Coordinates of C-alpha atoms in Angstrom, one line a residue:
Chain A
X11 CA -154.3 -7.1 -127.4
X12 CA -152.7 -4.4 -125.5
X13 CA -150.0 -2.2 -127.1
X14 CA -146.3 -2.8 -126.2
X15 CA -146.1 0.7 -124.5
X16 CA -149.2 0.0 -122.3
X17 CA -147.5 -3.1 -121.1
X18 CA -144.3 -1.4 -120.2
X19 CA -145.8 1.7 -118.8
X20 CA -145.4 2.7 -115.1
X21 CA -149.2 2.6 -114.4
X22 CA -151.2 0.0 -112.5
X23 CA -151.7 -2.2 -115.4
X24 CA -148.2 -1.6 -117.0
X25 CA -145.2 -3.6 -115.8
X26 CA -142.7 -0.8 -115.9
X27 CA -142.6 -0.1 -112.3
X28 CA -142.2 -3.8 -111.4
X29 CA -139.3 -4.2 -113.8
X30 CA -137.8 -1.0 -112.4
X31 CA -138.0 -2.5 -109.0
X32 CA -136.2 -5.6 -110.3
X33 CA -133.5 -3.4 -111.7
X34 CA -133.0 -1.8 -108.4
X35 CA -132.8 -5.2 -106.7
X36 CA -130.1 -6.4 -109.2
X37 CA -128.1 -3.3 -109.0
X38 CA -128.1 -3.1 -105.3
X39 CA -127.2 -6.8 -105.0
X40 CA -124.3 -6.4 -107.3
X41 CA -123.1 -3.2 -105.5
X42 CA -123.4 -4.8 -102.1
X43 CA -121.7 -7.9 -103.3
X44 CA -118.8 -6.0 -104.9
X45 CA -116.9 -4.7 -101.7
X46 CA -117.5 -8.0 -99.9
X47 CA -116.1 -10.0 -102.8
X48 CA -113.1 -7.5 -103.2
X49 CA -112.2 -7.7 -99.5
X50 CA -112.2 -11.5 -99.2
X51 CA -110.5 -11.8 -102.6
X52 CA -107.7 -9.5 -101.5
X53 CA -107.2 -11.3 -98.3
X54 CA -107.2 -14.7 -100.1
X55 CA -104.6 -13.3 -102.5
X56 CA -102.5 -12.1 -99.6
X57 CA -102.6 -15.7 -98.2
X58 CA -101.7 -17.1 -101.6
X59 CA -98.6 -15.0 -102.0
X60 CA -97.6 -15.6 -98.5
X61 CA -94.1 -17.2 -97.8
X62 CA -95.8 -19.8 -95.5
X63 CA -96.8 -22.9 -97.3
X64 CA -99.6 -23.5 -95.0
X65 CA -101.1 -20.1 -95.8
X66 CA -100.8 -20.7 -99.5
X67 CA -102.4 -24.1 -99.2
X68 CA -105.3 -22.7 -97.4
X69 CA -105.8 -19.9 -100.0
X70 CA -105.6 -22.4 -102.8
X71 CA -108.1 -24.8 -101.4
X72 CA -110.6 -21.9 -101.1
X73 CA -110.1 -20.9 -104.7
X74 CA -110.3 -24.4 -106.0
X75 CA -113.6 -25.1 -104.3
X76 CA -115.4 -22.0 -105.2
X77 CA -114.1 -21.8 -108.8
X78 CA -115.0 -25.3 -109.5
X79 CA -118.6 -25.3 -108.2
X80 CA -121.4 -24.0 -110.4
X81 CA -122.6 -20.6 -109.2
X82 CA -126.1 -21.9 -109.0
X83 CA -125.0 -24.8 -106.9
X84 CA -123.1 -22.5 -104.5
X85 CA -126.2 -20.4 -104.1
X86 CA -128.4 -23.4 -103.2
X87 CA -125.8 -24.7 -100.8
X88 CA -125.6 -21.3 -99.1
X89 CA -129.4 -20.9 -99.3
X90 CA -130.6 -24.3 -98.0
X91 CA -127.3 -25.0 -96.0
X92 CA -127.5 -21.9 -93.9
X93 CA -131.2 -22.4 -93.5
X94 CA -130.8 -25.9 -92.1
X95 CA -127.7 -25.1 -90.2
X96 CA -129.1 -22.1 -88.5
X97 CA -132.5 -23.8 -87.9
X98 CA -130.7 -26.6 -86.0
X99 CA -128.6 -24.2 -84.1
X100 CA -131.7 -22.2 -83.0
X101 CA -133.7 -25.3 -82.3
X102 CA -131.3 -26.1 -79.4
X103 CA -132.6 -23.1 -77.6
X104 CA -136.1 -22.7 -78.9
X105 CA -137.5 -26.1 -80.3
X106 CA -140.4 -24.7 -82.4
X107 CA -138.5 -21.8 -84.1
X108 CA -138.7 -21.7 -87.9
X109 CA -135.8 -19.9 -89.7
X110 CA -136.1 -18.2 -93.0
X111 CA -132.9 -17.1 -94.8
X112 CA -133.2 -13.8 -96.6
X113 CA -132.6 -14.6 -100.1
X114 CA -130.9 -11.2 -100.7
X115 CA -128.3 -12.1 -98.0
X116 CA -127.9 -15.7 -99.3
X117 CA -127.3 -14.3 -102.8
X118 CA -124.8 -11.7 -101.5
X119 CA -122.8 -14.4 -99.7
X120 CA -122.8 -16.8 -102.5
X121 CA -122.0 -14.3 -105.2
X122 CA -119.4 -12.7 -103.0
X123 CA -117.7 -16.0 -102.3
X124 CA -117.6 -16.8 -106.1
X125 CA -116.4 -13.2 -107.0
X126 CA -113.6 -13.3 -104.3
X127 CA -112.2 -16.6 -105.6
X128 CA -111.8 -15.2 -109.0
X129 CA -110.7 -11.8 -107.7
X130 CA -108.0 -13.4 -105.6
X131 CA -106.4 -14.7 -108.8
X132 CA -106.5 -11.3 -110.4
X133 CA -104.8 -9.7 -107.3
X134 CA -102.3 -12.6 -107.3
X135 CA -101.1 -11.9 -110.7
X136 CA -101.1 -8.1 -110.0
X137 CA -98.9 -8.9 -106.8
X138 CA -96.5 -10.9 -109.1
X139 CA -96.3 -8.0 -111.5
X140 CA -94.9 -5.7 -108.8
X141 CA -91.1 -6.0 -108.5
X142 CA -89.4 -6.9 -105.3
X143 CA -87.6 -3.5 -105.4
X144 CA -90.8 -1.7 -104.5
X145 CA -91.0 -3.5 -101.2
X146 CA -87.2 -3.0 -100.6
X147 CA -87.5 0.6 -101.4
X148 CA -90.3 1.1 -99.1
X149 CA -88.4 -0.6 -96.2
X150 CA -85.2 1.3 -96.9
X151 CA -86.9 4.6 -96.5
X152 CA -88.2 3.4 -93.1
X153 CA -91.8 2.3 -93.8
X154 CA -93.3 -0.4 -91.8
X155 CA -94.6 -3.4 -93.8
X156 CA -98.1 -2.2 -93.3
X157 CA -97.2 1.3 -94.6
X158 CA -95.3 -0.1 -97.5
X159 CA -98.4 -2.1 -98.5
X160 CA -100.8 0.8 -98.1
X161 CA -98.7 3.6 -99.6
X162 CA -96.4 1.8 -102.2
X163 CA -97.9 -1.5 -103.2
X164 CA -101.7 -0.9 -103.2
X165 CA -101.8 2.1 -105.5
X166 CA -99.8 0.2 -108.1
X167 CA -101.8 -3.0 -107.5
X168 CA -105.1 -1.3 -108.1
X169 CA -103.8 0.0 -111.5
X170 CA -102.5 -3.4 -112.6
X171 CA -105.6 -5.3 -111.4
X172 CA -108.1 -2.8 -112.7
X173 CA -108.8 -4.5 -116.2
X174 CA -109.2 -7.9 -114.5
X175 CA -111.5 -6.6 -111.8
X176 CA -113.7 -4.6 -114.3
X177 CA -114.2 -7.9 -116.2
X178 CA -115.2 -9.7 -113.0
X179 CA -117.7 -6.9 -112.3
X180 CA -119.4 -7.6 -115.6
X181 CA -119.5 -11.2 -114.9
X182 CA -120.9 -10.5 -111.4
X183 CA -123.6 -8.3 -113.0
X184 CA -124.7 -11.2 -115.2
X185 CA -124.5 -13.7 -112.3
X186 CA -127.0 -11.8 -110.2
X187 CA -129.6 -13.3 -112.6
X188 CA -129.2 -16.6 -110.8
X189 CA -130.8 -15.2 -107.6
X190 CA -134.2 -15.3 -109.3
X191 CA -134.0 -19.1 -108.7
X192 CA -134.1 -18.6 -104.9
X193 CA -137.0 -16.2 -105.3
X194 CA -135.4 -12.8 -105.1
X195 CA -137.4 -10.3 -107.2
X196 CA -134.6 -9.2 -109.6
X197 CA -134.9 -8.4 -113.3
X198 CA -135.4 -12.0 -114.5
X199 CA -137.9 -12.9 -111.8
X200 CA -140.0 -9.8 -112.4
X201 CA -140.0 -10.3 -116.2
X202 CA -141.0 -14.1 -115.7
X203 CA -143.9 -13.0 -113.6
X204 CA -144.8 -10.4 -116.2
X205 CA -144.4 -12.9 -119.0
X206 CA -146.6 -15.5 -117.3
X207 CA -149.4 -13.0 -116.5
X208 CA -149.5 -11.2 -119.8
X209 CA -148.4 -14.2 -122.3
X210 CA -145.8 -11.7 -123.9
X211 CA -142.8 -13.7 -122.9
X212 CA -140.6 -12.6 -125.8
X213 CA -141.3 -9.0 -125.1
X214 CA -140.4 -9.2 -121.5
X215 CA -137.4 -11.5 -121.6
X216 CA -136.3 -9.3 -124.6
X217 CA -136.6 -6.2 -122.4
X218 CA -134.7 -8.1 -119.5
X219 CA -131.8 -8.8 -122.0
X220 CA -131.7 -5.1 -123.1
X221 CA -131.6 -3.9 -119.5
X222 CA -128.6 -6.1 -118.8
X223 CA -127.0 -4.8 -121.9
X224 CA -127.6 -1.3 -120.8
X225 CA -126.2 -2.0 -117.5
X226 CA -123.1 -3.5 -119.1
X227 CA -122.8 -0.3 -121.2
X228 CA -123.3 2.2 -118.2
X229 CA -120.6 0.0 -116.3
X230 CA -118.1 0.2 -119.1
X231 CA -118.5 4.0 -119.1
X232 CA -117.9 4.0 -115.3
X233 CA -114.9 1.7 -115.7
X234 CA -113.4 4.0 -118.3
X235 CA -113.8 7.0 -115.9
X236 CA -112.1 5.1 -113.1
X237 CA -109.3 4.0 -115.5
X238 CA -108.7 7.6 -116.5
X239 CA -108.7 8.8 -112.9
X240 CA -106.3 6.0 -111.9
X241 CA -104.1 6.6 -114.9
X242 CA -104.0 10.4 -114.1
X243 CA -102.6 9.6 -110.7
X244 CA -99.9 7.7 -112.3
X245 CA -98.9 10.5 -114.7
X246 CA -98.5 13.0 -111.8
X247 CA -95.6 11.4 -110.0
Chain B
X15 CA -52.5 -22.4 -107.7
X16 CA -52.9 -26.0 -106.8
X17 CA -53.5 -25.1 -103.2
X18 CA -56.7 -23.0 -103.9
X19 CA -58.4 -25.7 -105.9
X20 CA -58.5 -28.3 -103.1
X21 CA -60.6 -27.0 -100.3
X22 CA -63.5 -25.7 -102.3
X23 CA -65.5 -29.0 -101.8
X24 CA -65.4 -28.4 -98.0
X25 CA -67.1 -25.0 -98.1
X26 CA -70.6 -25.6 -97.0
X27 CA -73.6 -23.4 -97.4
X28 CA -74.6 -21.7 -94.1
X29 CA -77.5 -23.5 -92.4
X30 CA -81.0 -22.0 -93.1
X31 CA -82.1 -19.7 -90.2
X32 CA -84.5 -21.5 -87.9
X33 CA -88.2 -21.1 -88.9
X34 CA -89.9 -20.0 -85.7
X35 CA -93.6 -20.2 -85.3
X36 CA -94.4 -16.6 -86.5
X37 CA -98.0 -15.3 -86.5
X38 CA -98.3 -15.8 -90.1
X39 CA -97.4 -19.5 -89.8
X40 CA -99.7 -20.1 -86.9
X41 CA -102.6 -18.5 -88.8
X42 CA -101.9 -20.5 -91.9
X43 CA -102.0 -23.7 -90.0
X44 CA -105.2 -22.6 -88.2
X45 CA -106.8 -22.1 -91.8
X46 CA -105.4 -25.5 -92.9
X47 CA -106.8 -27.2 -89.9
X48 CA -110.1 -25.5 -90.5
X49 CA -110.2 -26.9 -94.0
X50 CA -109.4 -30.4 -92.7
X51 CA -112.0 -30.1 -90.0
X52 CA -114.6 -29.0 -92.6
X53 CA -113.5 -31.9 -94.9
X54 CA -113.8 -34.3 -92.1
X55 CA -117.0 -32.9 -91.0
X56 CA -118.3 -33.4 -94.5
X57 CA -117.3 -36.9 -94.6
X58 CA -118.7 -37.7 -91.1
X59 CA -122.0 -36.0 -92.1
X60 CA -122.3 -38.0 -95.3
X61 CA -121.6 -41.2 -93.3
X62 CA -124.0 -40.4 -90.6
X63 CA -126.8 -39.8 -93.0
X64 CA -125.8 -42.7 -95.2
X65 CA -129.0 -44.3 -96.4
X66 CA -128.6 -47.4 -98.8
X67 CA -132.2 -47.1 -99.9
X68 CA -131.8 -43.5 -100.9
X69 CA -128.6 -44.1 -102.6
X70 CA -130.1 -47.1 -104.6
X71 CA -133.0 -44.9 -105.6
X72 CA -131.0 -41.7 -106.6
X73 CA -127.5 -42.8 -107.7
X74 CA -128.7 -44.0 -111.2
X75 CA -130.5 -40.6 -111.7
X76 CA -127.4 -38.7 -110.7
X77 CA -125.4 -40.7 -113.3
X78 CA -128.0 -40.0 -116.0
X79 CA -128.1 -36.3 -115.0
X80 CA -124.2 -36.2 -115.3
X81 CA -124.5 -37.9 -118.7
X82 CA -127.1 -35.2 -119.7
X83 CA -124.7 -32.5 -118.5
X84 CA -121.7 -33.8 -120.4
X85 CA -123.7 -34.4 -123.6
X86 CA -125.3 -31.0 -123.4
X87 CA -122.0 -29.3 -122.9
X88 CA -120.3 -31.4 -125.7
X89 CA -123.0 -30.7 -128.3
X90 CA -123.1 -27.1 -127.6
X91 CA -119.3 -26.7 -127.5
X92 CA -119.0 -28.4 -130.9
X93 CA -121.8 -26.5 -132.5
X94 CA -120.5 -23.3 -130.9
X95 CA -117.1 -24.0 -132.4
X96 CA -118.5 -24.5 -136.0
X97 CA -120.6 -21.3 -135.6
X98 CA -117.7 -19.3 -134.2
X99 CA -115.6 -19.6 -137.4
X100 CA -117.9 -17.3 -139.7
X101 CA -118.4 -15.0 -136.7
X102 CA -114.7 -14.7 -136.2
X103 CA -114.3 -14.3 -139.9
X104 CA -116.9 -11.5 -139.9
X105 CA -115.3 -9.9 -136.8
X106 CA -111.9 -9.8 -138.5
X107 CA -113.0 -8.7 -141.9
X108 CA -112.7 -5.0 -143.2
X109 CA -116.3 -5.0 -144.3
X110 CA -118.1 -2.4 -142.2
X111 CA -121.5 -4.3 -142.3
X112 CA -120.2 -7.7 -141.5
X113 CA -118.0 -6.2 -138.6
X114 CA -120.9 -4.3 -137.2
X115 CA -123.2 -7.3 -137.2
X116 CA -120.7 -9.7 -135.7
X117 CA -119.7 -7.1 -133.1
X118 CA -123.4 -6.7 -132.2
X119 CA -123.9 -10.6 -131.9
X120 CA -120.8 -11.0 -129.7
X121 CA -121.7 -8.0 -127.5
X122 CA -125.3 -9.2 -127.0
X123 CA -124.4 -12.7 -126.0
X124 CA -121.4 -11.7 -123.8
X125 CA -123.3 -8.8 -122.1
X126 CA -126.5 -10.6 -121.1
X127 CA -126.9 -13.4 -118.6
X128 CA -127.0 -17.1 -120.0
X129 CA -130.1 -17.5 -117.9
X130 CA -131.9 -14.5 -119.5
X131 CA -130.9 -15.8 -122.9
X132 CA -132.2 -19.3 -122.2
X133 CA -135.6 -17.8 -121.0
X134 CA -135.8 -15.6 -124.0
X135 CA -135.5 -18.7 -126.3
X136 CA -137.4 -21.3 -124.3
X137 CA -140.3 -19.2 -123.1
X138 CA -139.9 -16.1 -125.4
X139 CA -140.2 -18.2 -128.7
X140 CA -143.5 -19.5 -127.5
X141 CA -144.9 -16.1 -128.3
X142 CA -144.4 -17.0 -132.0
X143 CA -146.1 -20.3 -131.8
X144 CA -148.4 -19.9 -134.9
X145 CA -145.5 -18.6 -137.1
X146 CA -143.2 -21.3 -135.9
X147 CA -145.8 -23.9 -136.5
X148 CA -146.3 -22.6 -139.9
X149 CA -142.7 -23.2 -140.7
X150 CA -142.5 -26.5 -139.0
X151 CA -140.1 -25.4 -136.2
X152 CA -142.4 -25.6 -133.3
X153 CA -141.4 -29.1 -132.5
X154 CA -137.9 -27.9 -132.0
X155 CA -138.7 -25.0 -129.7
X156 CA -141.3 -26.8 -127.7
X157 CA -138.6 -29.0 -126.1
X158 CA -136.7 -27.6 -123.3
X159 CA -133.7 -29.8 -124.3
X160 CA -133.4 -28.5 -127.9
X161 CA -133.9 -24.9 -126.6
X162 CA -131.1 -25.4 -124.0
X163 CA -128.7 -26.7 -126.7
X164 CA -129.7 -23.8 -129.1
X165 CA -129.2 -21.1 -126.5
X166 CA -125.8 -22.6 -125.2
X167 CA -124.5 -23.1 -128.6
X168 CA -125.3 -19.3 -129.6
X169 CA -123.8 -18.2 -126.4
X170 CA -120.5 -20.2 -126.5
X171 CA -120.2 -19.3 -130.2
X172 CA -119.8 -15.6 -129.1
X173 CA -117.2 -16.5 -126.6
X174 CA -115.3 -18.9 -128.8
X175 CA -115.2 -16.4 -131.8
X176 CA -113.4 -14.0 -129.4
X177 CA -111.1 -16.7 -128.3
X178 CA -110.3 -17.5 -131.8
X179 CA -109.8 -13.9 -132.9
X180 CA -107.6 -13.1 -130.0
X181 CA -105.4 -16.2 -130.8
X182 CA -105.1 -15.5 -134.4
X183 CA -104.2 -11.9 -133.7
X184 CA -101.7 -12.9 -131.2
X185 CA -99.6 -14.4 -134.0
X186 CA -97.4 -11.7 -135.5
X187 CA -98.0 -10.0 -138.8
X188 CA -94.6 -11.0 -139.9
X189 CA -95.7 -14.6 -140.0
X190 CA -98.4 -13.6 -142.7
X191 CA -95.9 -11.6 -144.5
X192 CA -93.3 -14.4 -144.5
X193 CA -95.8 -16.9 -145.7
X194 CA -97.0 -14.8 -148.6
X195 CA -93.3 -14.0 -149.6
X196 CA -93.0 -17.8 -149.9
X197 CA -95.9 -17.9 -152.2
X198 CA -98.4 -19.5 -149.9
X199 CA -102.2 -18.6 -150.4
X200 CA -104.1 -17.0 -147.6
X201 CA -105.9 -20.3 -146.8
X202 CA -102.6 -22.3 -146.8
X203 CA -101.0 -19.7 -144.6
X204 CA -104.0 -20.0 -142.1
X205 CA -103.7 -23.8 -142.0
X206 CA -100.1 -24.5 -142.0
X207 CA -98.6 -21.4 -140.3
X208 CA -101.2 -19.4 -138.2
X209 CA -103.4 -21.9 -136.7
X210 CA -100.8 -24.2 -135.3
X211 CA -99.3 -21.3 -133.3
X212 CA -102.7 -19.7 -132.6
X213 CA -104.2 -22.9 -131.1
X214 CA -101.4 -23.2 -128.5
X215 CA -102.5 -19.8 -127.4
X216 CA -106.1 -20.6 -127.5
X217 CA -105.9 -24.0 -125.6
X218 CA -106.2 -22.5 -122.2
X219 CA -109.1 -20.2 -123.0
X220 CA -110.8 -23.0 -124.6
X221 CA -110.4 -25.2 -121.6
X222 CA -111.8 -22.3 -119.4
X223 CA -114.7 -21.9 -121.8
X224 CA -115.5 -25.7 -121.4
X225 CA -115.2 -25.3 -117.7
X226 CA -117.6 -22.2 -117.7
X227 CA -120.1 -24.1 -119.9
X228 CA -120.2 -27.0 -117.5
X229 CA -120.8 -24.7 -114.6
X230 CA -123.2 -22.6 -116.5
X231 CA -125.1 -25.7 -117.7
X232 CA -126.5 -26.0 -114.3
X233 CA -129.2 -23.4 -115.1
X234 CA -130.9 -25.7 -117.5
X235 CA -132.3 -27.3 -114.4
X236 CA -134.6 -24.2 -114.1
X237 CA -136.2 -24.9 -117.6
X238 CA -136.9 -28.5 -116.5
X239 CA -134.0 -30.2 -118.2
X240 CA -132.9 -33.0 -115.9
X241 CA -129.1 -32.6 -116.0
X242 CA -127.0 -33.2 -112.9
X243 CA -128.4 -30.1 -111.2
X244 CA -132.0 -30.9 -112.3
X245 CA -131.8 -34.4 -110.8
X246 CA -130.3 -32.9 -107.6
X247 CA -133.2 -30.4 -107.4
X248 CA -135.7 -33.3 -107.9
X249 CA -134.1 -35.4 -105.3
X250 CA -133.9 -32.6 -102.8
X251 CA -137.6 -31.6 -103.4
X252 CA -138.7 -35.2 -102.7
X253 CA -136.4 -36.0 -99.7
X254 CA -135.5 -32.5 -98.2
X255 CA -132.2 -34.2 -97.5
X256 CA -129.3 -31.7 -97.6
X257 CA -126.9 -34.5 -98.7
X258 CA -128.4 -34.4 -102.2
X259 CA -126.7 -31.1 -102.9
X260 CA -123.4 -32.1 -101.3
X261 CA -123.2 -35.2 -103.6
X262 CA -123.8 -32.8 -106.6
X263 CA -121.2 -30.5 -105.3
X264 CA -118.7 -33.3 -105.1
X265 CA -119.5 -34.5 -108.5
X266 CA -119.2 -31.1 -110.2
X267 CA -116.0 -30.3 -108.3
X268 CA -114.3 -33.6 -109.4
X269 CA -115.5 -33.1 -113.0
X270 CA -114.1 -29.5 -113.2
X271 CA -110.9 -30.5 -111.5
X272 CA -110.3 -33.4 -113.9
X273 CA -110.8 -31.2 -116.8
X274 CA -108.6 -28.5 -115.5
X275 CA -105.7 -30.9 -114.9
X276 CA -106.3 -32.4 -118.3
X277 CA -105.8 -29.1 -119.9
X278 CA -102.9 -28.4 -118.0
X279 CA -101.4 -31.7 -119.1
X280 CA -102.2 -31.1 -122.8
X281 CA -100.7 -27.6 -122.6
X282 CA -97.5 -29.0 -121.1
X283 CA -97.2 -31.6 -123.7
X284 CA -97.8 -29.4 -126.7
X285 CA -95.5 -26.7 -125.6
X286 CA -92.7 -29.0 -124.9
X287 CA -90.8 -27.5 -127.8
X288 CA -90.9 -24.0 -126.1
X289 CA -89.3 -25.2 -122.9
X290 CA -85.7 -26.1 -122.3

C-alpha cells in the first residue's frame, strides 16, 4: 500500500505530474473558450436587441437551440457531426482520407457556443439597463453609432454585465469536465486513469474535486480584482 | 368652442416612414433564411436516412431512455427539495457552526462539476467496499442508478437551498415584524405570510433548476445508466449512424422547451394579482 503522498508526487510513479497536465488542459480550454464565447455572445445580443424583427428572430433561435440542448449532447454533435461532415467533404477530393477531429477544438467550439448563448442573455439585459439618453447624448455630441457603442455604451455595459459574466465563467470552468467524455486529457480524465491504475478512486476523484474548488476560489479572487478595477474607472469620471 | 371639438376625428397620424432594405434588415433575413435552410436540411437528412428497421429497433429504447431521464430528474429534484430545507435553515441561522457547515456544503457542490461529483460517488465509494459491506450499504453504492440519484439529489439540494434562501430573503423584514405584531408564531408567519410571497420569486429559479437537471442528467450515460443520452450512445456505437444523435437532440429540445413554456404559463397565472 503506497502512501497518499507517494501517489500524488511528481515522480515517475506518482500521478502529480499527470494531474498537473490535466489542470493545464482544463485551464487553457476554459481560457481559450472565454473570448470566443464572449465575442459570439455579444454579436448575438446585438442581433437580439436590433430593431429588425428578422434579426431578433435569428438571434432568439440561436439561444433557444443552444440553451435547450444538454452540453454533453452539444459536444457529441460537434465532435461526431464535424468529423462526419468534414470527412465527407474531404472524400470528394481524396476518397481514402480519414479525418480526425481534435477533441480540444471540438470542446472549444461546443463550450463556446453554449457559453455564448447564455452570455447573449446577460449582454441583452445589460443593454436594456442602459437608458436611451446615453445613445442620444453620444449622437448629440457628434459621435458616430460605432463610436457611441465603443466609447459610451461598452464601458457601462461591461460594468453591468460583469456579475452575470463571472457567474458564466464559473459555469464554464465546471463544464470543461465534460470534454473528458471525448477523450481530452483534462483533470477528470487524468484522475480516472490514475484511479483505474492505482485503485484509489476516492483519493483521485476527491483531489479532482478539490482542484476544481481551488480553481473556483482563484477565479473569484480574479473576478474581485476586475470588479474593483472597473469600479475605480466609474468613480473617476 | 363648439367649432374646435368637431374636426378632431379627422386628424390622422402621419404615415409611418417607408422601411427600406437597410443593411441590417438584409443581414437579418440572411440569418433567418440560414436557419430555415438548416432546419430544412435537417428534415431532408432525416428523411433521406429514414430506416424503418432502425426506427422499430431503437424507438422503444429511446422512449425508455426518456422515461429514465424523467424519473431520475423527478426523484432527485424531490429528494433535493426535502434536503434543501434543513440546509437552508442552517444557512440562515445565526449559529456559527451550522452556518459554516452549510456554507461549506453549498460551496463544494456548487463549485465542482456534477460529473466529478458523480464519479466521486460511483467510483470513489468503491474504495470503501469492505466498510460499506460491513454496514450493509454496498448494495446501494454498487448500482450506478442509485449512485446517480444520490449524487444528483445532493447536488440539486445545494442549488435549491440557495434558491430558497434567496426567495425568503427577498421578502421584506417588515413582513416578519408585522406578523409578529399580530401575534403569529415564527412557523405560522413562515407558512402564511412569507412562503406564499417567496415561492412566487422562487418559481422561475426552480424551473431553471429543473431544466439544468434535465440537461445535466445526460452525464449519467458516462456511468452506464441508460437514460436518453445513454440509449443514444448505445445506438450510435452499434450503427455509427449520426441520425441517432439528431433524434436525441430533438427530444431534449422539445422537452426543455415544453418545460420552459410551462413555467412561463404558471408564472403568468400566479402573478395575475400583480398585473393590471
